[in-house]
Coordinates of C-alpha atoms in Angstrom, one line a residue:
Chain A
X1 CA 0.0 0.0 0.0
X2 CA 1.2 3.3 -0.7
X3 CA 1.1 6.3 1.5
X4 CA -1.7 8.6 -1.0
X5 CA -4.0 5.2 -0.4
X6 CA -4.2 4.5 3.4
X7 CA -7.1 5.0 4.0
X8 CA -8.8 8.2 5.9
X9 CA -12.4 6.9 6.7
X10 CA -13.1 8.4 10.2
X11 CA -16.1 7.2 12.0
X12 CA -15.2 5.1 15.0
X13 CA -11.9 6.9 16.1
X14 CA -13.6 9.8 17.6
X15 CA -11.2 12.4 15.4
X16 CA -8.0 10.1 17.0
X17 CA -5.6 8.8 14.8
X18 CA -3.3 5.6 15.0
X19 CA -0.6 4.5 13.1
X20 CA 0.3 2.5 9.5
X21 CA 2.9 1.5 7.5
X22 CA 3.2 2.2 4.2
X23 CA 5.4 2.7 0.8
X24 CA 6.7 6.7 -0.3
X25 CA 7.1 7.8 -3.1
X26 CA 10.4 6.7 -3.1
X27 CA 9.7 3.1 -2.4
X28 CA 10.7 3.0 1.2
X29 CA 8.7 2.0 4.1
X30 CA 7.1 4.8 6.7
X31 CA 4.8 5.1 9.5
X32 CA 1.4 7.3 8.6
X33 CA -1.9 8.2 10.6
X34 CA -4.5 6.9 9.7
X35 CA -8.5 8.1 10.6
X36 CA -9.4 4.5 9.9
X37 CA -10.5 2.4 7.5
X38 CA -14.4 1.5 6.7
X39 CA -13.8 -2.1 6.1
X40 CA -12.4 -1.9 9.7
X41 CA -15.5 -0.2 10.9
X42 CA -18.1 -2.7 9.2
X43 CA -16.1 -5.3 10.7
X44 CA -16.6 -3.9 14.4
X45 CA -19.9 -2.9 13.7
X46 CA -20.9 -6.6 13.6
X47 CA -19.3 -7.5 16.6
X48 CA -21.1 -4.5 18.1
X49 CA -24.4 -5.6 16.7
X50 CA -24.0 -9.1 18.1
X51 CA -23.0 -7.5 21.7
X52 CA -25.9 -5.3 21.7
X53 CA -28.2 -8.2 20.6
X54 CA -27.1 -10.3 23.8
X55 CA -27.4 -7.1 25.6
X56 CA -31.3 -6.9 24.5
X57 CA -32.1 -10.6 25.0
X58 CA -30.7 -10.4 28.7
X59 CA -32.9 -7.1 28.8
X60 CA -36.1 -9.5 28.1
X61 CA -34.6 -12.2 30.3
X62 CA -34.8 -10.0 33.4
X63 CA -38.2 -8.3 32.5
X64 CA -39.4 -11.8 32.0
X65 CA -37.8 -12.4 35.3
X66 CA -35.8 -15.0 34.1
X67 CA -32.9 -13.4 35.6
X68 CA -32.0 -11.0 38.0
X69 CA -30.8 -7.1 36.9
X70 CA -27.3 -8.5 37.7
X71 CA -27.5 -10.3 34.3
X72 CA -28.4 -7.6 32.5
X73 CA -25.6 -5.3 34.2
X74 CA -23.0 -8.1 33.2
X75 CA -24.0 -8.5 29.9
X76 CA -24.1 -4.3 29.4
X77 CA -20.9 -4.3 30.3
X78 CA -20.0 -7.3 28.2
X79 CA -18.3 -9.4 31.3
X80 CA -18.3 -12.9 32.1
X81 CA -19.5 -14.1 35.8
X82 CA -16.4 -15.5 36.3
X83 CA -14.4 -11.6 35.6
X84 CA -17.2 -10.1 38.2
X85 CA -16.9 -12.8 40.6
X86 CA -12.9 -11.7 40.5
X87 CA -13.3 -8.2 40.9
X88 CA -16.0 -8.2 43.9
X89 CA -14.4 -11.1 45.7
X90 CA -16.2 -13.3 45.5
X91 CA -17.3 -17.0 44.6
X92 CA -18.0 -17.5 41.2
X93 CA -21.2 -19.9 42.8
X94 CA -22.4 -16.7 44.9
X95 CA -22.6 -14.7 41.6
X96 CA -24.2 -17.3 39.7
X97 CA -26.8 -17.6 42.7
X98 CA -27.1 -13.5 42.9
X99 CA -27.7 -14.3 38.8
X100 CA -31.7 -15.6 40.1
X101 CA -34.6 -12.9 40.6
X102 CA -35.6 -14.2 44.3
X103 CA -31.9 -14.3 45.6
X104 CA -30.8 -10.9 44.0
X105 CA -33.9 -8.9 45.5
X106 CA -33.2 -9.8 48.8
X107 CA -28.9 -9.0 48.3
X108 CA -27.5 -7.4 51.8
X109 CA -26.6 -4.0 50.6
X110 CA -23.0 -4.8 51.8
X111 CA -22.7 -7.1 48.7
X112 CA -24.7 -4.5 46.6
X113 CA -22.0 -2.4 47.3
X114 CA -19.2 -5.1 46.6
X115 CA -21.1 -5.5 42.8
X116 CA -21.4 -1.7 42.6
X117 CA -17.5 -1.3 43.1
X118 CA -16.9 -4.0 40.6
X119 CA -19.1 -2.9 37.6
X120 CA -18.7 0.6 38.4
X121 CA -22.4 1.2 38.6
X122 CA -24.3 3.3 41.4
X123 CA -25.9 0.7 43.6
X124 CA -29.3 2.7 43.5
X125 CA -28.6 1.6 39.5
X126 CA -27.7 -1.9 39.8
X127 CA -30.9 -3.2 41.4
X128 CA -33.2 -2.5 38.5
X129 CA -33.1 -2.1 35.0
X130 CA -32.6 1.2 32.9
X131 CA -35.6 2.1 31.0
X132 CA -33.9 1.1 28.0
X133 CA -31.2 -1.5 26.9
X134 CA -27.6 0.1 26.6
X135 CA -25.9 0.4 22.9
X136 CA -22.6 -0.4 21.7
X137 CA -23.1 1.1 18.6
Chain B
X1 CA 18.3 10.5 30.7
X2 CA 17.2 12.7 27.7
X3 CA 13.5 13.3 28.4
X4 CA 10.8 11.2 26.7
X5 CA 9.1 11.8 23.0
X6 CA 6.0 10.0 21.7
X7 CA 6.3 8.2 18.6
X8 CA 3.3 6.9 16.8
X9 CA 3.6 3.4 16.1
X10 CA 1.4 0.7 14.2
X11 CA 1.1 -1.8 16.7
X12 CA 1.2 -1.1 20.5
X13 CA 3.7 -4.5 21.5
X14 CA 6.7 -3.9 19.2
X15 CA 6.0 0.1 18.9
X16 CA 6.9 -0.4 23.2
X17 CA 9.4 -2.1 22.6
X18 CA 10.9 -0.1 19.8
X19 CA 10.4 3.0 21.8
X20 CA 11.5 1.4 25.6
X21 CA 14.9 0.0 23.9
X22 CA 15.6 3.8 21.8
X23 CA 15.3 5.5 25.1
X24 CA 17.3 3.2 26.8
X25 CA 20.4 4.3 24.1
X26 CA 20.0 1.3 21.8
X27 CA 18.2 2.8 18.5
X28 CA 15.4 0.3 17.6
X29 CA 12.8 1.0 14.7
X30 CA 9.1 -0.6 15.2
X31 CA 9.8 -2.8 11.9
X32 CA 12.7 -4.1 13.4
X33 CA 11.3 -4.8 16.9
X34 CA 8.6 -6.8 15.4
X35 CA 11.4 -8.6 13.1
X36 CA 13.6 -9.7 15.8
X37 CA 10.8 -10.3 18.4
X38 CA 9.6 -12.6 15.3
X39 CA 6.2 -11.1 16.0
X40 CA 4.2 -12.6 12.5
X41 CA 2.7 -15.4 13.1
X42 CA -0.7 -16.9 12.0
X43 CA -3.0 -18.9 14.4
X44 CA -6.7 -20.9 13.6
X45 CA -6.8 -23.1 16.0
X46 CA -9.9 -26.1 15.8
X47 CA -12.7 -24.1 17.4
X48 CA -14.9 -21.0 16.2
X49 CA -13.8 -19.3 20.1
X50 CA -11.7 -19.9 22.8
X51 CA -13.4 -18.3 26.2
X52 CA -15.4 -16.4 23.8
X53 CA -12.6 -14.6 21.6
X54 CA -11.6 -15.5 18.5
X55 CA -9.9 -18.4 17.8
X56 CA -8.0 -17.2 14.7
X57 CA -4.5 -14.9 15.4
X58 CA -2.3 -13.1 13.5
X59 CA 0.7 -12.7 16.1
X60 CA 2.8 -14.9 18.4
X61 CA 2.1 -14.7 21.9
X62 CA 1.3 -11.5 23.7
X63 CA 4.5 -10.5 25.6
X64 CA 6.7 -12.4 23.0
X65 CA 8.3 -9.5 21.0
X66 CA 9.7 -7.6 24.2
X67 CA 11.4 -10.9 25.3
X68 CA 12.6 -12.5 22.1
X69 CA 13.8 -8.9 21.0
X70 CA 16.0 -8.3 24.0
X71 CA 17.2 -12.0 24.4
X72 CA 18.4 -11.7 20.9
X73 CA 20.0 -8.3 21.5
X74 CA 21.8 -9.6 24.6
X75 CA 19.5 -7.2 26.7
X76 CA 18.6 -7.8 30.9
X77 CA 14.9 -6.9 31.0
X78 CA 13.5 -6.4 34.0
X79 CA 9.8 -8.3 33.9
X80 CA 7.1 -8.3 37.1
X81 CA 3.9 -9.6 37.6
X82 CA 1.9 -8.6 41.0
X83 CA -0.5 -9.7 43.6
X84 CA -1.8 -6.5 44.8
X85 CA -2.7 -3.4 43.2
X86 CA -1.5 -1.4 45.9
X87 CA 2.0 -2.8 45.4
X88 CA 2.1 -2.5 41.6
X89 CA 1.1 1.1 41.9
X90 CA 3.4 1.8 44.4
X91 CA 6.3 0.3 42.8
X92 CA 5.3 2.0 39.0
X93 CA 5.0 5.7 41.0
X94 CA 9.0 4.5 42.3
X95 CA 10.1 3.9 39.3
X96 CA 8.4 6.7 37.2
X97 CA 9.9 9.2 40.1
X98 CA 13.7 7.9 39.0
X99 CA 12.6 8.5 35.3
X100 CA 12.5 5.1 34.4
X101 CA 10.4 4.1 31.6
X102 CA 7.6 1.3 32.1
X103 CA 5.6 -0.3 30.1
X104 CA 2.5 -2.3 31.1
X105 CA 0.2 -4.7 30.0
X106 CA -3.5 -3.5 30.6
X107 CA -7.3 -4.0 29.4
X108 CA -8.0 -1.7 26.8
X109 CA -11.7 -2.1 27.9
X110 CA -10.4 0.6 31.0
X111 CA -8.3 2.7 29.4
X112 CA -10.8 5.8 28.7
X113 CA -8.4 7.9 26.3
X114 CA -9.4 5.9 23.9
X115 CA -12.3 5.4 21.3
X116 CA -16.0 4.4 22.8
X117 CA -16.0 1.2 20.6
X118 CA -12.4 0.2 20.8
X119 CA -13.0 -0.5 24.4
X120 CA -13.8 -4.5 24.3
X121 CA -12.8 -6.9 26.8
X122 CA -9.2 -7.4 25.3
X123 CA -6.0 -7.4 28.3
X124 CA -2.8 -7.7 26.1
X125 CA -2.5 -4.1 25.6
X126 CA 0.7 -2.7 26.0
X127 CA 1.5 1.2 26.5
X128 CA 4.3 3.3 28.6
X129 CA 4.0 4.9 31.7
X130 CA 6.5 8.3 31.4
X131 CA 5.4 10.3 34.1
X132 CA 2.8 11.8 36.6
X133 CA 1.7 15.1 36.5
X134 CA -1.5 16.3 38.8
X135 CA -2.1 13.0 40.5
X136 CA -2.5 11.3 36.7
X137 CA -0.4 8.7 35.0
X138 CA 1.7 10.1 31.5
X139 CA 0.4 7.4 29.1
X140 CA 2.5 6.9 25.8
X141 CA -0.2 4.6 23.5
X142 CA 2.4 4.0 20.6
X143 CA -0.8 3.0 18.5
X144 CA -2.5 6.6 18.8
X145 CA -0.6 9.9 17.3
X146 CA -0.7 11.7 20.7
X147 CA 0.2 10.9 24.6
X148 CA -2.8 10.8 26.5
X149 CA -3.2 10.6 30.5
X150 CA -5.0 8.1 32.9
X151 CA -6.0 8.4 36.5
X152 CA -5.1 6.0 39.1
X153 CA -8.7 3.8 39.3
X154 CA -8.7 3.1 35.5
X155 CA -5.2 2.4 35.5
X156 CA -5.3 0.1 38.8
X157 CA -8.2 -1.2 36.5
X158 CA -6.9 -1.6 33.3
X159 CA -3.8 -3.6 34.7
X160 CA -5.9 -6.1 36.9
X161 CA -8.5 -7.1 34.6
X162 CA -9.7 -10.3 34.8
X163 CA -10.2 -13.2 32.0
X164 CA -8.5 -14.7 28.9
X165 CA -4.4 -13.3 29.3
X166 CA -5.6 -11.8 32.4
X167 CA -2.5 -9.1 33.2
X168 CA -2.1 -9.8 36.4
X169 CA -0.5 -6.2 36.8
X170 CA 2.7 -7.0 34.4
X171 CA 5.3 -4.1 34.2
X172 CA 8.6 -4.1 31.9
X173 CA 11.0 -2.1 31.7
X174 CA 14.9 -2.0 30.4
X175 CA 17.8 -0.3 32.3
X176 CA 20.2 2.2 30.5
X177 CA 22.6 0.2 28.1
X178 CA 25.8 1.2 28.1
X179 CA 27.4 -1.0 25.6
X180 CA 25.5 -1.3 22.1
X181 CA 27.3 -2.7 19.7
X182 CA 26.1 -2.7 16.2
X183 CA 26.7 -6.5 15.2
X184 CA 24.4 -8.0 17.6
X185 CA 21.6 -6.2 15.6
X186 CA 22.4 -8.4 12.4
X187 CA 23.1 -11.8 14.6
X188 CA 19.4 -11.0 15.9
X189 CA 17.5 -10.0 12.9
X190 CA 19.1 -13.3 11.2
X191 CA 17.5 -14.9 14.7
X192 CA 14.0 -13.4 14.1
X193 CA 14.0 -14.0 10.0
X194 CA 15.2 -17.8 10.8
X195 CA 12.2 -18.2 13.9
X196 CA 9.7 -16.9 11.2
X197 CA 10.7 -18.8 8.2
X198 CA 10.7 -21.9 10.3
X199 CA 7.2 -21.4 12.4
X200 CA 5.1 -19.8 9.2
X201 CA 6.7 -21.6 6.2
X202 CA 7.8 -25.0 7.8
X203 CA 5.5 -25.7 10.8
X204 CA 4.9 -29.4 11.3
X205 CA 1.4 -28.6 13.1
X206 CA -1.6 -27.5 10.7
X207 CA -2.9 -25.0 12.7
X208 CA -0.2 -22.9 13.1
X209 CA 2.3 -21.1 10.3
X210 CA 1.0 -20.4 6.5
X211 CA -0.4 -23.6 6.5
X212 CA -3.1 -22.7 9.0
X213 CA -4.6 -20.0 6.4
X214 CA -5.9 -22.7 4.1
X215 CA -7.3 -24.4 7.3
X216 CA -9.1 -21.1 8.0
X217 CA -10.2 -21.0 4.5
X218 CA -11.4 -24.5 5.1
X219 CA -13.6 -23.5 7.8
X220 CA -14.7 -20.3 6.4
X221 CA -15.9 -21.8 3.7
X222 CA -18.5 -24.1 5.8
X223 CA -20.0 -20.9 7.8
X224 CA -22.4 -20.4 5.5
X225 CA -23.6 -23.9 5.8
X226 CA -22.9 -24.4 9.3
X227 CA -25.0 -21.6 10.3
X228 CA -27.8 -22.0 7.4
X229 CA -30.3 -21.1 10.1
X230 CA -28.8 -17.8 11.4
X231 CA -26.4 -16.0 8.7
X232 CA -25.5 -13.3 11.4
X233 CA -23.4 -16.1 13.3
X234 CA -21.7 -16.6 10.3
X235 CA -20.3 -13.3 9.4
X236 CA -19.7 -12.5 13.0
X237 CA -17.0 -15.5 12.8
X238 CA -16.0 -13.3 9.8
X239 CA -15.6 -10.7 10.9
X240 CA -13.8 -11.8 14.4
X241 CA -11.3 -12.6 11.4
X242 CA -11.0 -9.1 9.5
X243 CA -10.8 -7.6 13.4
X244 CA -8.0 -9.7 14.6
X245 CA -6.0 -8.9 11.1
X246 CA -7.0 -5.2 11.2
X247 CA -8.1 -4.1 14.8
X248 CA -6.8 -5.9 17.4
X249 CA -2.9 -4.7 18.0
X250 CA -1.7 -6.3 14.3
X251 CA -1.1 -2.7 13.0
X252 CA -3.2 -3.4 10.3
X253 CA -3.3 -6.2 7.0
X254 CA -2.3 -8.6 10.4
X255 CA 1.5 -7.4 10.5
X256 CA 2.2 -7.8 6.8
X257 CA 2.9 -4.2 5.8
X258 CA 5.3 -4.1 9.1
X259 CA 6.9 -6.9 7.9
X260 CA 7.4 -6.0 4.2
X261 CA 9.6 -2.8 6.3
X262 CA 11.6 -5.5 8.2
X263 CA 12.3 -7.1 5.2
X264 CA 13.5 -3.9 3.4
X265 CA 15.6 -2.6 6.5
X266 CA 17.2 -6.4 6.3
X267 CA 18.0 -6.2 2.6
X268 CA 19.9 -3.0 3.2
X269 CA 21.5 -4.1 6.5
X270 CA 22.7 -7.7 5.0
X271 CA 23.4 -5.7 1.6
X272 CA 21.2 -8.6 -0.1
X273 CA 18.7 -7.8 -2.7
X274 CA 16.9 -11.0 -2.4
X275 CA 15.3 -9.6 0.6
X276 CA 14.1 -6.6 -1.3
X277 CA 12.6 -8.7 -3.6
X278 CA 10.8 -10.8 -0.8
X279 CA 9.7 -7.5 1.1
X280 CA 7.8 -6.6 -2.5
X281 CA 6.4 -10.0 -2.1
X282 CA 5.2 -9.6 1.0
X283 CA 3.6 -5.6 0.1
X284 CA 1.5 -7.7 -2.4
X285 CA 0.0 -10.1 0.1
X286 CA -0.3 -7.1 2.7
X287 CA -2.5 -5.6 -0.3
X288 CA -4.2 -9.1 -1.2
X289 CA -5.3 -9.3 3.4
X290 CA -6.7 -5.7 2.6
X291 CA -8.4 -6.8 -0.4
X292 CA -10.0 -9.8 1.4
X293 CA -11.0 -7.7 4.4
X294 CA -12.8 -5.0 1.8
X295 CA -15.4 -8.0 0.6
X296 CA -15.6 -9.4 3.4
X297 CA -16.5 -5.7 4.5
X298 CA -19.4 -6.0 1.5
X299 CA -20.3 -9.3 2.7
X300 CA -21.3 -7.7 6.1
X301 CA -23.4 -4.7 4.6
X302 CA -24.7 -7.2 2.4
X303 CA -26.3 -9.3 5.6
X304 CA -25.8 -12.3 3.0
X305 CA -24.0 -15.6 4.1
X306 CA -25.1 -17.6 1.3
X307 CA -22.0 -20.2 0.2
X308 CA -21.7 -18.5 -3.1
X309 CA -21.3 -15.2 -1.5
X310 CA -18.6 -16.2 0.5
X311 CA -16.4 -18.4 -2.4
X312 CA -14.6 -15.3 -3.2
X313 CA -13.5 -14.7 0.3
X314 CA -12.8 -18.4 0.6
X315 CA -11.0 -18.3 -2.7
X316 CA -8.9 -15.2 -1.6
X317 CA -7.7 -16.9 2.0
X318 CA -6.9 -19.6 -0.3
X319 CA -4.5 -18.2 -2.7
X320 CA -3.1 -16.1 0.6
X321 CA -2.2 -19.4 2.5
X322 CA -0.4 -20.4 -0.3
X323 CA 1.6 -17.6 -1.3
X324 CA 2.7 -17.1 1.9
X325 CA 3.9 -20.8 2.3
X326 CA 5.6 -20.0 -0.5
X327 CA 7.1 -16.9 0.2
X328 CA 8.2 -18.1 4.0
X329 CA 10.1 -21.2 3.1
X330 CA 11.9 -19.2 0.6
X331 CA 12.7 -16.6 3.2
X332 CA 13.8 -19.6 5.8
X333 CA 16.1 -20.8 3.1
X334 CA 17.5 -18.0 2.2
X335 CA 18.6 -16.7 5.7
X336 CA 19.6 -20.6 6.5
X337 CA 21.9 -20.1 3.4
X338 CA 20.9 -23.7 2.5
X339 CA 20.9 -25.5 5.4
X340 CA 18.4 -28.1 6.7
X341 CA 15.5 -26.1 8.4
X342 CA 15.1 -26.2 12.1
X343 CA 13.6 -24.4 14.7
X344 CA 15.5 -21.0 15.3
X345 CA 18.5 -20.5 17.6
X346 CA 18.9 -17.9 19.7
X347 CA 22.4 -16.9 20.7
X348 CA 23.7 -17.3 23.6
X349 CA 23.7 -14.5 26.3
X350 CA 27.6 -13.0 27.2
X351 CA 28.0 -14.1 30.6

């Protein structure tokens, strides 16, 4: 690729830059910014479509109360049980029980707190759904 | 020590490394980092995911190019994992106060200077820490064009996230070097070419080396099939693909471009043409990744996965596997200089 023919395509990069490499004019090898590149772009908006389509079907889980909210905040937030059972502390079996309805409404607000430092949500937040799902997009 | 300069990089591992071993007085470009850290490398292993990431990879493993580059250039790292955030932070605001540069490893998804939708679960990101100013970490990101800053919560964040190639708070940094001497560069670009040649063009396991991009042409090519039912599956495994050659810390066409450089810097340095040659080679498969990633980039906008919208993609990986089969084992010879093809040596370390 040639220096004139990286491409400039910014959408995603929030007016940043990063870097390529790419031929000069005089043959030789140099590092460019780039805005990004669209194919780059279509290729992360799929992932982001598939994230927030889990993020909407754990949305419907917990209004069908399925789940508890805690599902929905993982899923938001795109984290395993296992990653929020490491950053609060605590037993990946705890979080997987806090994942039920019944368990989750009656949580001590202790733990509430524990979940709340780890997603980095208000607590007031974390116990019920937003009005709407979140987007990714 | 001469104060600090950000240089925009293409890929965040060997731009650190490129820009840790400069400062510490041995000049290093980002090509040649990446050459001598043998950082290409191509990866599909037998599953769609692994842990829910992508199963396919276009580098060697995360942490590889720092220590293969300074154990071919005869360089003491210094290399520490921790336990407790409270230590790691303590021991980074040590070091930063002597005006020693660190890099780290962190989570991209808590790093907040950069882009929104760059900020997916992924912890084998690597920037430098260069100072503190206002209570706030000096963050050098080789992949973006400026330095940005991070406060202490993300950072403590970023560098103890959990899941796949969890960080566990890892720091690197290289001393001062007082003795550089020019021939150990050519003893340990020889060392990188004859690692690559050997793991892309000659290895003996299918899903690793040039080999392994037929094998993902292979299962590409049953997606469509696979996942008659729902099509969006199947170009989500797609494009997992074009984001791990384009995205995810490759610095884009998954390394080839970078390594087209290498091979130019070599052909000058060994004053052999053949490389040259080779490095052209390699532009055109760089340019023949892009050109897969652009239909695969219709394919998505498209919403199709039919099997006959996918052949030419298919087709494409196809030819690609091949020509760089071709191209590596050619390479591999050449360095070897004709001898019988073996896994790479490093030298040993001066005692």
């Amino acid at each position: 690729m040639r220096t004139e023919e990286v491409p400039q395509d910014g959408a995603y990069l929030e007016g940043k830059k990063r870097g390529a490499y790419a031929v000069d004019a005089n043959g030789r090898y140099t590092v460019i910014a780039t805005a990004g590149w669209e194919a780059e772009t279509a290729a992360t908006r799929v992932a982001l479509e598939a994230a927030d389509a889990q993020i909407r079907a754990a949305f419907d889980d917990v209004m069908r109360g399925a789940r508890s909210a805690l599902w929905y905040h993982l899923a938001a937030r795109q984290l395993t049980a296992a990653q929020v059972a490491e950053y609060a502390g605590l037993w990946r079996l705890r979080v997987w029980w806090h994942l039920r309805p019944g368990p989750w409404a009656k949580l001590p607000v202790e733990l509430l707190e524990r979940y709340a430092k780890a997603l980095r949500v208000p607590a007031e937040k974390l116990k019920v759904l937003p009005p709407q799902p979140e987007s990714w997009l | 020590m001469s104060p600090f300069a950000h240089q925009l990089s293409a890929h965040c591992e060997s731009g650190v490394t490129a820009q840790l071993l400069t400062h510490a007085g041995l000049t290093l470009t980002e090509p040649r980092a990446l050459g001598i850290g043998s950082g290409l490398f191509f990866v599909q292993l037998p599953l769609d995911t692994l842990m829910g990431a992508p199963s396919t990879s276009f580098r060697s493993k995360p942490g590889s190019i720092f220590a293969k580059a300074c154990r071919r250039l005869a360089v003491p790292t210094n290399i520490r994992r921790y336990g407790n955030a409270r230590v790691a932070h303590d021991e980074l605001l040590r070091l930063v106060d002597q005006g020693q540069l660190v890099a780290l490893q962190t989570s991209v998804y808590y790093l907040e200077y950069l882009p929104r939708r760059f900020r997916f679960p992924f912890n084998a990101h690597n920037i430098i820490v260069y100072g503190r100013k206002d209570g706030r970490w000096l963050v050098s990101d080789p992949v973006l064009d400026q330095a940005a800053e991070c406060d202490d919560e993300s950072m403590s964040r970023a560098r103890f996230a959990a899941g796949l190639l969890a960080p566990r708070g890892k720091a690197y940094w290289v001393e001062p070097i007082r003795d550089a001497s020019p021939s150990r560069i050519t003893e340990a670009m020889a060392a990188g070419l004859r690692e690559t040649g050997f793991t892309m063009g000659h290895s003996p396991i299918p899903f690793f080396g040039a080999k392994a991009i037929g094998y993902l042409a292979k299962r590409c090519e049953a997606w469509p099939k696979r996942f008659a039912k729902q099509p969006q599956k199947a170009l989500l495994l797609l494009a997992n693909v074009v984001r791990m050659q384009e995205e995810i810390g490759t610095g884009g066409a998954g390394f080839r471009y970078l390594y087209a450089a290498f091979l130019q810097d070599v052909a000058d340095t060994f004053g052999d043409p053949a490389y040259a040659q080779m490095s052209e080679r390699m532009t055109a498969i760089g340019d023949t990744w892009r050109k897969f990633a652009g239909a695969a980039a219709r394919l998505f906008r498209g919403g199709q996965a039919t099997p006959e919208a996918f052949a030419p993609v298919v087709e494409t990986l196809r030819g690609l596997g091949e020509a760089e089969r071709a191209l590596f084992r050619e390479l591999s010879a050449q360095v070897r200089g004709g001898r019988k093809a073996l896994p790479a040596q490093n030298p040993p370390l001066p005692s």
